Amino acid sequence: MKALVAVKRVIDYNVKVRVKADNSGVDLSNTKMSINPFDEIAVEEAVRLKEAGVIDEIIVASIGPKESQEQIRAALALGADRGILVLTDDKPYPLQIAKILKNIAESESTDIILLGKQAIDDDNNQTGQMLAALMGIGQGTFASEVKVEGDKVNVTREIDGGLQTVSLALPAVITTDLRLNEPRYAKLPNIMKAKKKQLDEKTPADFGVDMASKQEIIKVVPPAERKAGITVGSVDELVDKLRNEAKVI
């Protein structure tokens, strides 16, 4: 059984994002980049399934610039077997990513496709759903527990009302949520071994995907700064301010 895990290169979640002076985008100069945290959870889950004897091979794929190989190597150090980097300097959008992943999944005959529920940069939460629709297979989104039983996978997913468990026939797409697991740290020997693992480079043209986008970013601005709170002396004063100043009641 094979697993395909998609990882995205994003600004490290510990770094404060800076907007360019001309508001054309985010300043990436001298900025630490990492695997999208939700994708890292997907890698960890694939490795755990391999350790349990469910999965035989883990393939990691990323779509982006040459530097994205750093994130693939990081995933290989965590336990993945080989990587595929689809090189593009264009900004990939969810539908384009889904089309490329569909081609990779079908050419590799993967049984489980794991990816984060969303990326922390764009927050689109679309790729997994689009991929499942394009492939015509089941999807388990916002997974907090994954159990493979024969040719089916049971996915416990987080919903507004609590938890819901869905049974999916394989192959299936699973998008991971925060409470699914806690990713491990890569050990130095594994980091060294990852440098020798197979990493193939492709282009979107190899999969017949046009990277031209119909979307245009007009302006990027930082969020407005929140005003400091105040201390009120009584419930009556609080109600008065909520009614007359905030106008929420």
Short mmCIF file of C-alpha atoms in Angstrom, two decimals:
data_model
loop_
_atom_site.label_atom_id
_atom_site.label_comp_id
_atom_site.label_asym_id
_atom_site.label_seq_id
_atom_site.Cartn_x
_atom_site.Cartn_y
_atom_site.Cartn_z
CA MET A 1 0.00 0.00 0.00
CA LYS A 2 1.32 3.47 -0.93
CA ALA A 3 0.68 6.85 0.63
CA LEU A 4 1.08 10.22 -1.07
CA VAL A 5 1.65 13.19 1.22
CA ALA A 6 1.54 16.76 -0.07
CA VAL A 7 3.66 19.38 1.70
CA LYS A 8 3.80 23.12 1.16
CA ARG A 9 6.65 25.57 1.80
CA VAL A 10 5.36 28.37 4.03
CA ILE A 11 6.76 30.99 6.40
CA ASP A 12 7.54 29.34 9.74
CA TYR A 13 4.61 29.78 12.12
CA ASN A 14 6.93 31.35 14.74
CA VAL A 15 7.92 34.18 12.40
CA LYS A 16 6.03 37.46 12.33
CA VAL A 17 4.98 38.10 8.74
CA ARG A 18 6.11 41.38 7.18
CA VAL A 19 4.28 43.07 4.31
CA LYS A 20 6.32 44.71 1.55
CA ALA A 21 6.44 48.50 1.55
CA ASP A 22 4.59 48.67 -1.77
CA ASN A 23 1.85 46.29 -0.48
CA SER A 24 2.50 43.92 -3.39
CA GLY A 25 2.94 40.88 -1.18
CA VAL A 26 4.72 39.38 1.80
CA ASP A 27 8.42 40.02 2.37
CA LEU A 28 10.24 36.67 2.25
CA SER A 29 13.82 37.98 2.39
CA ASN A 30 15.85 36.34 5.18
CA THR A 31 12.68 34.65 6.43
CA LYS A 32 12.69 31.14 7.89
CA MET A 33 10.57 28.76 5.83
CA SER A 34 9.13 25.44 6.99
CA ILE A 35 6.66 22.70 6.14
CA ASN A 36 3.10 23.87 6.58
CA PRO A 37 2.22 22.65 10.13
CA PHE A 38 -0.91 20.78 9.00
CA ASP A 39 1.12 19.04 6.28
CA GLU A 40 3.71 18.05 8.89
CA ILE A 41 0.91 16.32 10.77
CA ALA A 42 0.02 14.49 7.54
CA VAL A 43 3.64 13.31 7.20
CA GLU A 44 3.66 12.09 10.80
CA GLU A 45 0.42 10.16 10.30
CA ALA A 46 1.79 8.48 7.18
CA VAL A 47 4.95 7.49 9.05
CA ARG A 48 2.88 6.06 11.91
CA LEU A 49 0.82 4.02 9.46
CA LYS A 50 4.04 2.72 7.93
CA GLU A 51 5.42 1.81 11.35
CA ALA A 52 2.18 -0.08 12.03
CA GLY A 53 2.71 -2.11 8.87
CA VAL A 54 -0.26 -0.58 7.03
CA ILE A 55 1.74 1.37 4.46
CA ASP A 56 4.76 0.11 2.53
CA GLU A 57 5.94 3.33 0.88
CA ILE A 58 5.49 7.05 1.53
CA ILE A 59 5.87 9.51 -1.35
CA VAL A 60 6.13 13.22 -0.53
CA ALA A 61 5.19 15.79 -3.17
CA SER A 62 5.55 19.55 -3.21
CA ILE A 63 4.72 22.16 -5.84
CA GLY A 64 6.78 25.33 -5.84
CA PRO A 65 10.24 26.83 -6.34
CA LYS A 66 13.56 24.99 -6.18
CA GLU A 67 13.84 25.82 -2.48
CA SER A 68 10.84 23.57 -1.76
CA GLN A 69 13.20 20.63 -1.84
CA GLU A 70 14.21 21.69 1.69
CA GLN A 71 10.70 20.86 2.91
CA ILE A 72 10.70 17.56 1.01
CA ARG A 73 14.05 16.63 2.56
CA ALA A 74 12.63 17.51 5.99
CA ALA A 75 9.73 15.11 5.35
CA LEU A 76 12.16 12.43 4.18
CA ALA A 77 14.08 12.86 7.42
CA LEU A 78 10.86 12.23 9.34
CA GLY A 79 10.42 8.86 7.64
CA ALA A 80 9.11 9.32 4.09
CA ASP A 81 10.76 7.19 1.39
CA ARG A 82 11.08 9.43 -1.67
CA GLY A 83 10.04 12.81 -2.94
CA ILE A 84 8.67 14.53 -6.02
CA LEU A 85 9.21 18.26 -6.55
CA VAL A 86 7.08 19.94 -9.21
CA LEU A 87 9.09 23.02 -10.09
CA THR A 88 7.28 26.29 -10.76
CA ASP A 89 8.01 29.93 -10.02
CA ASP A 90 4.34 30.78 -10.49
CA LYS A 91 2.11 30.91 -7.45
CA PRO A 92 0.13 27.64 -7.50
CA TYR A 93 -3.56 27.86 -6.62
CA PRO A 94 -5.66 25.06 -5.07
CA LEU A 95 -7.20 23.79 -8.31
CA GLN A 96 -3.83 23.67 -10.06
CA ILE A 97 -2.29 21.86 -7.08
CA ALA A 98 -5.20 19.39 -7.01
CA LYS A 99 -4.78 18.62 -10.73
CA ILE A 100 -1.06 17.94 -10.30
CA LEU A 101 -1.60 15.78 -7.21
CA LYS A 102 -4.29 13.83 -9.08
CA ASN A 103 -1.80 12.98 -11.80
CA ILE A 104 0.87 11.98 -9.30
CA ALA A 105 -1.56 9.86 -7.26
CA GLU A 106 -2.84 8.04 -10.33
CA SER A 107 0.60 7.46 -11.85
CA GLU A 108 1.93 6.14 -8.53
CA SER A 109 -1.25 4.11 -7.79
CA THR A 110 -1.43 5.48 -4.25
CA ASP A 111 -4.04 4.16 -1.83
CA ILE A 112 -4.06 7.00 0.72
CA ILE A 113 -3.52 10.68 -0.04
CA LEU A 114 -2.75 12.79 3.02
CA LEU A 115 -2.46 16.56 3.20
CA GLY A 116 -3.09 19.31 5.71
CA LYS A 117 -6.61 20.66 5.93
CA GLN A 118 -5.25 24.10 4.96
CA ALA A 119 -2.04 26.07 4.56
CA ILE A 120 -1.28 28.76 7.14
CA ASP A 121 -0.43 31.34 4.46
CA ASP A 122 -3.50 31.40 2.20
CA ASP A 123 -5.91 29.52 4.51
CA ASN A 124 -7.92 28.33 1.51
CA ASN A 125 -8.94 24.87 2.82
CA GLN A 126 -9.77 23.77 -0.74
CA THR A 127 -7.08 21.49 -2.19
CA GLY A 128 -8.11 18.24 -0.48
CA GLN A 129 -11.75 18.63 -1.41
CA MET A 130 -10.93 19.55 -5.02
CA LEU A 131 -8.53 16.60 -5.30
CA ALA A 132 -11.15 14.11 -4.09
CA ALA A 133 -13.71 15.55 -6.52
CA LEU A 134 -11.30 15.38 -9.48
CA MET A 135 -10.40 11.77 -8.69
CA GLY A 136 -13.97 10.75 -7.90
CA ILE A 137 -12.98 9.18 -4.56
CA GLY A 138 -14.04 9.60 -0.94
CA GLN A 139 -12.70 12.27 1.36
CA GLY A 140 -12.27 12.52 5.13
CA THR A 141 -11.59 16.13 6.05
CA PHE A 142 -10.46 17.64 9.39
CA ALA A 143 -9.28 14.21 10.56
CA SER A 144 -8.57 13.74 14.27
CA GLU A 145 -8.19 9.94 14.01
CA VAL A 146 -7.37 7.60 11.13
CA LYS A 147 -7.78 3.80 11.20
CA VAL A 148 -7.16 1.61 8.18
CA GLU A 149 -9.08 -1.68 8.13
CA GLY A 150 -8.45 -3.79 5.05
CA ASP A 151 -9.58 -1.91 1.96
CA LYS A 152 -11.36 0.78 4.01
CA VAL A 153 -10.26 3.65 6.21
CA ASN A 154 -12.29 5.04 9.10
CA VAL A 155 -11.75 8.76 9.62
CA THR A 156 -12.96 10.55 12.73
CA ARG A 157 -13.44 14.16 11.78
CA GLU A 158 -14.11 17.28 13.80
CA ILE A 159 -17.38 19.06 13.07
CA ASP A 160 -19.25 21.90 14.77
CA GLY A 161 -21.43 19.51 16.77
CA GLY A 162 -18.60 17.26 17.95
CA LEU A 163 -17.07 14.26 16.17
CA GLN A 164 -18.20 12.33 13.11
CA THR A 165 -16.73 9.05 11.84
CA VAL A 166 -16.87 8.24 8.13
CA SER A 167 -15.89 4.95 6.47
CA LEU A 168 -14.17 5.41 3.12
CA ALA A 169 -13.22 2.88 0.48
CA LEU A 170 -9.60 3.12 -0.63
CA PRO A 171 -8.17 5.05 -2.39
CA ALA A 172 -9.24 8.09 -0.38
CA VAL A 173 -8.18 11.64 0.41
CA ILE A 174 -7.63 12.60 4.05
CA THR A 175 -6.97 16.13 5.29
CA THR A 176 -5.40 16.39 8.73
CA ASP A 177 -6.35 18.53 11.71
CA LEU A 178 -4.29 19.63 14.70
CA ARG A 179 -5.45 16.95 17.13
CA LEU A 180 -4.60 14.01 14.88
CA ASN A 181 -1.06 13.65 16.26
CA GLU A 182 2.04 15.48 17.44
CA PRO A 183 4.83 15.42 14.81
CA ARG A 184 8.20 14.04 15.91
CA TYR A 185 11.53 15.79 15.60
CA ALA A 186 13.93 14.52 12.96
CA LYS A 187 17.06 12.89 14.37
CA LEU A 188 20.46 13.86 12.98
CA PRO A 189 21.20 10.41 11.45
CA ASN A 190 17.84 10.54 9.64
CA ILE A 191 18.57 14.06 8.37
CA MET A 192 21.82 12.79 6.89
CA LYS A 193 20.11 9.76 5.35
CA ALA A 194 17.41 12.00 3.83
CA LYS A 195 20.05 13.71 1.67
CA LYS A 196 20.60 10.43 -0.16
CA LYS A 197 16.94 9.53 -0.67
CA GLN A 198 15.40 9.80 -4.13
CA LEU A 199 13.97 13.19 -5.09
CA ASP A 200 12.58 13.52 -8.62
CA GLU A 201 12.00 16.90 -10.25
CA LYS A 202 9.05 17.49 -12.57
CA THR A 203 7.27 20.49 -14.08
CA PRO A 204 3.54 21.28 -14.32
CA ALA A 205 3.83 20.70 -18.08
CA ASP A 206 4.75 17.07 -17.38
CA PHE A 207 1.24 16.67 -15.97
CA GLY A 208 -0.50 18.83 -18.58
CA VAL A 209 -1.37 21.54 -16.04
CA ASP A 210 -1.43 25.21 -17.07
CA MET A 211 -0.14 27.42 -14.23
CA ALA A 212 -1.65 30.61 -15.65
CA SER A 213 -3.97 32.07 -13.04
CA LYS A 214 -7.24 33.91 -13.43
CA GLN A 215 -6.73 35.49 -10.02
CA GLU A 216 -4.78 38.67 -9.33
CA ILE A 217 -3.57 39.95 -5.98
CA ILE A 218 -4.43 43.65 -5.90
CA LYS A 219 -3.05 44.57 -2.51
CA VAL A 220 -1.67 42.97 0.64
CA VAL A 221 -2.00 44.83 3.94
CA PRO A 222 -1.31 43.82 7.55
CA PRO A 223 -4.31 43.40 9.84
CA ALA A 224 -5.49 46.47 11.69
CA GLU A 225 -4.03 46.84 15.16
CA ARG A 226 -6.47 46.12 17.95
CA LYS A 227 -7.10 48.85 20.48
CA ALA A 228 -6.14 48.17 24.06
CA GLY A 229 -8.94 47.12 26.37
CA ILE A 230 -10.20 49.11 29.31
CA THR A 231 -11.27 48.26 32.84
CA VAL A 232 -14.79 49.20 33.89
CA GLY A 233 -15.89 49.84 37.42
CA SER A 234 -19.28 48.16 37.38
CA VAL A 235 -21.71 46.02 35.41
CA ASP A 236 -23.82 49.07 34.68
CA GLU A 237 -20.83 50.87 33.15
CA LEU A 238 -20.04 47.79 31.06
CA VAL A 239 -23.59 47.57 29.75
CA ASP A 240 -23.58 51.31 28.99
CA LYS A 241 -20.40 51.07 26.95
CA LEU A 242 -21.61 47.99 25.08
CA ARG A 243 -24.87 49.73 24.26
CA ASN A 244 -23.71 53.27 23.50
CA GLU A 245 -20.08 52.95 22.36
CA ALA A 246 -19.65 49.46 20.91
CA LYS A 247 -23.34 49.32 19.92
CA VAL A 248 -23.45 45.54 20.20
CA ILE A 249 -26.53 45.38 22.38
#
